[in-house]
CSV table of C-alpha atoms in Angstrom, one decimal:
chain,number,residue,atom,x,y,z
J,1,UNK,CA,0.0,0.0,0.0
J,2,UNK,CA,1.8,3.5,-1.0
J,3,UNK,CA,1.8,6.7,1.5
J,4,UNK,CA,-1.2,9.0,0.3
J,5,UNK,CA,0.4,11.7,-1.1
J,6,UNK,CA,0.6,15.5,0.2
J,7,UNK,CA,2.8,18.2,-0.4
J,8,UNK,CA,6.0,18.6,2.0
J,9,UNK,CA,5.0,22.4,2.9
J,10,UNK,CA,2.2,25.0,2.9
J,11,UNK,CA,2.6,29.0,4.6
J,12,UNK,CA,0.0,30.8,5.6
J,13,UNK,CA,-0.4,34.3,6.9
J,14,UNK,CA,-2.3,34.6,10.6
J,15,UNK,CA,-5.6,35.1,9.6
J,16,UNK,CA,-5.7,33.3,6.0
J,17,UNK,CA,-6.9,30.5,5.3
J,18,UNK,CA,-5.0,27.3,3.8
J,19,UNK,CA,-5.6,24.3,1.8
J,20,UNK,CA,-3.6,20.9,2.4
J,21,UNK,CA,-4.2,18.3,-0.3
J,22,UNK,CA,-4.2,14.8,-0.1
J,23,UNK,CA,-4.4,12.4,-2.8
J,24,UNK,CA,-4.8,8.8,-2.6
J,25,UNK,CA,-6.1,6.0,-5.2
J,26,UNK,CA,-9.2,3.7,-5.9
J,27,UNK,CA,-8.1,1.5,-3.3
J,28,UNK,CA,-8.5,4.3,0.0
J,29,UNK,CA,-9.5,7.4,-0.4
J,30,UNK,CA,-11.7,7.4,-3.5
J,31,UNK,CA,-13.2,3.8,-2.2
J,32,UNK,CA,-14.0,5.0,1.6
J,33,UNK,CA,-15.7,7.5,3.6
J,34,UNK,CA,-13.2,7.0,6.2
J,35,UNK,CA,-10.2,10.2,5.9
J,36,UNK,CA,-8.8,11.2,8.6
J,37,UNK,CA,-6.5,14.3,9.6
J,38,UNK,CA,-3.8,14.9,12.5
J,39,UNK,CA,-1.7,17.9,13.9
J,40,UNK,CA,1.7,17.3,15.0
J,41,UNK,CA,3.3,19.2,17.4
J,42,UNK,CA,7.1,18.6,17.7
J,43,UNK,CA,7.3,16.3,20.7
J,44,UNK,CA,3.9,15.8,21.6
J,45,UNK,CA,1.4,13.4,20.6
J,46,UNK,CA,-0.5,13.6,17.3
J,47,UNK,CA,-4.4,15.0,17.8
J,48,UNK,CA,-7.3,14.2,15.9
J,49,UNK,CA,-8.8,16.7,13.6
J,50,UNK,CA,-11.0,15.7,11.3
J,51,UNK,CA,-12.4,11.9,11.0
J,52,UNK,CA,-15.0,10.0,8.4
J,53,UNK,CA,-13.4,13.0,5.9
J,54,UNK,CA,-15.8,16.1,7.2
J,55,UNK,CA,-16.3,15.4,11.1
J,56,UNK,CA,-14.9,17.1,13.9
J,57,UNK,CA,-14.3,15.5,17.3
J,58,UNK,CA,-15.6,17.3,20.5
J,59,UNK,CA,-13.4,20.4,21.3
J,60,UNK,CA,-11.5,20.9,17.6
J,61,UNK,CA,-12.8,23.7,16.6
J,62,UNK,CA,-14.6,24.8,13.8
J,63,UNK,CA,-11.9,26.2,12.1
J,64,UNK,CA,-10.7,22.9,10.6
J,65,UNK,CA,-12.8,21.5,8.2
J,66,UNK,CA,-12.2,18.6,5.7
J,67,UNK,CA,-13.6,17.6,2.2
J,68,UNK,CA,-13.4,15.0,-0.1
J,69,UNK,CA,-13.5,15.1,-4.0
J,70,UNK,CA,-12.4,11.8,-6.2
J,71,UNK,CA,-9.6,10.6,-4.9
J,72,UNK,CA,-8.4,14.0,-3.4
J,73,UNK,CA,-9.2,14.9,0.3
J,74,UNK,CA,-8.4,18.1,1.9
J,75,UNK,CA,-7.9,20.0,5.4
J,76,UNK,CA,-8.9,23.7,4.9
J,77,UNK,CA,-7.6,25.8,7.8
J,78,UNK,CA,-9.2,28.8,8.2
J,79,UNK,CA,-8.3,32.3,10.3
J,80,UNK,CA,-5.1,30.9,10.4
J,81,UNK,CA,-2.8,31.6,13.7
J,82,UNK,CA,0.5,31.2,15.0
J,83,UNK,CA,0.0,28.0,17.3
J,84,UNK,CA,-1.4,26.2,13.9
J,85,UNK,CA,2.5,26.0,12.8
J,86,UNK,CA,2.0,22.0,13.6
J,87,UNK,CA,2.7,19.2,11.1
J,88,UNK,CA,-0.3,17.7,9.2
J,89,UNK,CA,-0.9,14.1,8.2
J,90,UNK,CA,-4.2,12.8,6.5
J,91,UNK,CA,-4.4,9.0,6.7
J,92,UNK,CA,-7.2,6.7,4.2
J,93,UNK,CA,-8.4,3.1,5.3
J,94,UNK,CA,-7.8,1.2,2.5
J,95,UNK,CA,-9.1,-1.9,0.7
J,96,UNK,CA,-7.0,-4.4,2.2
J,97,UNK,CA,-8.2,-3.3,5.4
J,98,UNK,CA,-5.4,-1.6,6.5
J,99,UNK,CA,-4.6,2.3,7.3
J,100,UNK,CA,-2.1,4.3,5.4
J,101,UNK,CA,-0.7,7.8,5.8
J,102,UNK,CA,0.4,10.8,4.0
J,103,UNK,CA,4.0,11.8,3.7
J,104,UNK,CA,2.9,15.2,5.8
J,105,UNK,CA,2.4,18.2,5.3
J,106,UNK,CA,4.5,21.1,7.4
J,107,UNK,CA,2.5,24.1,7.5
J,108,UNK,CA,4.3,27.5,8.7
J,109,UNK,CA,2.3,30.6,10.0
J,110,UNK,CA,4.4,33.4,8.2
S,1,UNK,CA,-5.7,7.4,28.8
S,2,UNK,CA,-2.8,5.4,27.4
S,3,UNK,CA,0.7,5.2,28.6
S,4,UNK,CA,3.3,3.4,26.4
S,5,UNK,CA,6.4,1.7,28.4
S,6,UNK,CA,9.3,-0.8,27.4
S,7,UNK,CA,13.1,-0.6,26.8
S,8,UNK,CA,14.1,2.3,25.3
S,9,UNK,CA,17.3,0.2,24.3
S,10,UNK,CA,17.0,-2.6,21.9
S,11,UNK,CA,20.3,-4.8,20.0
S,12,UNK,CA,19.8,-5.3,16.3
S,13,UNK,CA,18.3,-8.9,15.7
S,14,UNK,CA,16.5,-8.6,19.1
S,15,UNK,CA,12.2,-8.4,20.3
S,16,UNK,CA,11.3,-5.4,20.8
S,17,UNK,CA,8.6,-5.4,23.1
S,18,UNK,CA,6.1,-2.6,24.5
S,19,UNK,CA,3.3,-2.3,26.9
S,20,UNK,CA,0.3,0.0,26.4
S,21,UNK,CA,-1.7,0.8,29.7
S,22,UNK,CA,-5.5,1.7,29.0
S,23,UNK,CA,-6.9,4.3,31.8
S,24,UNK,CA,-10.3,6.0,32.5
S,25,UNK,CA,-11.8,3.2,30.4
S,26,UNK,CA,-12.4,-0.5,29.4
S,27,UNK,CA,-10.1,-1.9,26.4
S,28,UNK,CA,-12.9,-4.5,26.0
S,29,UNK,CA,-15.2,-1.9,25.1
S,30,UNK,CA,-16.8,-2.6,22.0
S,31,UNK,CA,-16.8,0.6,20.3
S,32,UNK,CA,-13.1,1.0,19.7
S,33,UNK,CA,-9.9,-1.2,19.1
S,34,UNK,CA,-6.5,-0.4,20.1
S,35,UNK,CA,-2.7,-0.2,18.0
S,36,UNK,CA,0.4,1.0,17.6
S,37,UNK,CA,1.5,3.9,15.2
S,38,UNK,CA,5.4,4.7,14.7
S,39,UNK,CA,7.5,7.6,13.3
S,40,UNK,CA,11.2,7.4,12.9
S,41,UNK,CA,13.1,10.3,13.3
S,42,UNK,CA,12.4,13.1,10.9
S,43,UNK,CA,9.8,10.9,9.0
S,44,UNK,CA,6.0,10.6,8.6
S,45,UNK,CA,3.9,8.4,10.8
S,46,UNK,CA,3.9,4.5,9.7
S,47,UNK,CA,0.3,2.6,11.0
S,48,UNK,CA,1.9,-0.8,12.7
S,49,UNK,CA,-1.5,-2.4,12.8
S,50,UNK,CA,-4.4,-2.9,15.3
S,51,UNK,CA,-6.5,-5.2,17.7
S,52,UNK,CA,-9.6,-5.7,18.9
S,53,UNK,CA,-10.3,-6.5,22.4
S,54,UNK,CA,-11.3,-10.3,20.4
S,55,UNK,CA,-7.7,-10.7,19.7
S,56,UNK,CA,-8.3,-10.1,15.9
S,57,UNK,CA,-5.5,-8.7,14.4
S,58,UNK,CA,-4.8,-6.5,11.0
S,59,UNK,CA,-1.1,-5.6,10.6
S,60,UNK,CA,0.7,-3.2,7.7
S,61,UNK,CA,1.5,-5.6,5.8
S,62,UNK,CA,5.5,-4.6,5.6
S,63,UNK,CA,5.8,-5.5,9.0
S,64,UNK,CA,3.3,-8.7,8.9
S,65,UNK,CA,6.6,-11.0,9.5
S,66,UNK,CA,7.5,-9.6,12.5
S,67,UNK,CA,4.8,-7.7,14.6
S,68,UNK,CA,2.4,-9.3,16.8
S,69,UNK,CA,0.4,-7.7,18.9
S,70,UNK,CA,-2.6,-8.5,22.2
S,71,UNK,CA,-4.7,-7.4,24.5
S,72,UNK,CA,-5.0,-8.3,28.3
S,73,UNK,CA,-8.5,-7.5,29.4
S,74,UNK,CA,-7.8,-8.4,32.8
S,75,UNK,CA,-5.1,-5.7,33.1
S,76,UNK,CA,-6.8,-3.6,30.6
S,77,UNK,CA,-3.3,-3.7,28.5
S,78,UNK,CA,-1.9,-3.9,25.1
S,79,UNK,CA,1.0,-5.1,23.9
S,80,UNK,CA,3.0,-4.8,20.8
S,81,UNK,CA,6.2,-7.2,19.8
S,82,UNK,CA,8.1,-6.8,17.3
S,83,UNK,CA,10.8,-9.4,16.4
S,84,UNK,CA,13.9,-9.0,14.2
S,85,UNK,CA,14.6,-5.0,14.9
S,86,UNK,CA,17.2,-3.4,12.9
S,87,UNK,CA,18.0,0.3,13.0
S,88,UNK,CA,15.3,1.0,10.8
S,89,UNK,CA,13.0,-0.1,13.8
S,90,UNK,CA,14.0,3.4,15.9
S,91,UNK,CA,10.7,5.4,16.1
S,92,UNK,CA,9.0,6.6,18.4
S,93,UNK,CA,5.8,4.5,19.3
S,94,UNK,CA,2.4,5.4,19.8
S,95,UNK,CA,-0.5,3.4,21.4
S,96,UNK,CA,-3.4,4.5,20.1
S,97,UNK,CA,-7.4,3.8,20.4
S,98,UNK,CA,-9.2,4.2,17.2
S,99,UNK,CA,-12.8,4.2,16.2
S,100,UNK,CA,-14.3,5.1,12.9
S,101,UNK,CA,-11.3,3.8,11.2
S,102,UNK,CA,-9.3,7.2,12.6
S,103,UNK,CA,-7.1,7.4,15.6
S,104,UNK,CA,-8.7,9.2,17.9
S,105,UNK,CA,-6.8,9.3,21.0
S,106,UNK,CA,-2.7,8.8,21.1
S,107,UNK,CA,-0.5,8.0,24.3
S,108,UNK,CA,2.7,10.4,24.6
S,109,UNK,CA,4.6,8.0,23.1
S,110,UNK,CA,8.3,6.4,23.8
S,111,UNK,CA,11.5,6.5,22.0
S,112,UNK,CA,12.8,3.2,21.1
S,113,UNK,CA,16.4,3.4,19.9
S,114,UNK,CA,17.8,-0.2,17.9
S,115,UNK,CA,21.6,0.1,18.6
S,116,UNK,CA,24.2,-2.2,19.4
């Protein structure tokens, strides 16, 4: 199973909103309703964003918000702000009933 | 809450071997199941695999060979071995409980260095 695929770096300016791809293949992300996204902090543990591709868990706030098109998801941060400067994964289940992550995404509040 | 501990020490060609402790909750709760996610140093995370409180078992299947993981209801624990380790084994580990296919809550995780 191959890492979904995302792009190594986004920048945003506080208040702006960003956009962090994530592209799989027929076997995850196009097949399932099941996308997930994580920040990163450097030494901490990873946090749950967003889950079944558009849901948030208790306390995320509204803020992050995910979408899927094809075999394309995305994590749109809006009103961007300096403690945002995280790491991003997205992870896909995939058809052999297995989980698989992105490569990561580092975002960087300019 | 989950709290990983083991070795933080392991010799190339040796078990590594980690405990997850499950908190504030039952691991035999039917509503979620339970594994272990790893990041090397300066890499991504890797999925190792998870486990039901059942005992069934998917595993990435790179790692199929060598992982094997269980649960001990009665000390509401979860372990994770994995055999063979080589320096490409240094990570840090995560317990994890997932539901809804996404990993929903992660312990703090604990460096585990392969070295000679």
């Amino acid at each position: 199973q191959s890492a979904l695929t995302q792009p190594a770096s986004v920048s945003g300016s506080p208040g702006q909103s960003i956009t962090i791809s994530c592209t799989g293949s027929s076997s995850d992300v196009a097949l399932y309703m099941f996308v997930s996204w994580y920040q990163h902090h450097p030494d901490k543990a990873p946090k749950l964003l967003i889950y079944d591709v558009t849901h948030r868990p208790s306390g995320i706030s509204n803020r992050f918000s995910g979408s899927k098109s094809g075999n394309t998801a995305s994590l749109t941060i809006s009103g961007l702000q300096a403690e945002d400067e995280a790491d991003y994964y997205c992870s896909s289940y995939t058809s052999s009933n297995t989980m698989v992550f992105g490569g990561g995404t580092k975002l960087t509040v300019l | 809450q989950l709290q990983e501990s083991g070795p933080g020490l392991v010799k190339p060609s040796e078990t590594l071997s980690l405990t997850c402790t499950v908190s504030g909750g039952s691991i035999s709760n039917s509503v979620y199941y339970w594994g272990w996610i790893r990041q090397p140093p300066g890499k991504g995370l890797e999925w190792m695999g998870n486990i039901y409180f059942a005992g069934n078992t998917n595993y990435n299947m790179p790692l199929k060979s060598r992982v094997i993981m269980s649960v001990d209801t009665s000390k509401n624990q979860l372990s994770l071995r994995l055999s063979s380790v080589t320096v490409a084994d240094t990570a840090i580990y995560f317990c994890v409980r997932f539901s809804s296919r996404a990993a929903f809550q992660w312990g703090p995780g604990t460096l585990v260095t392969v070295s000679s």
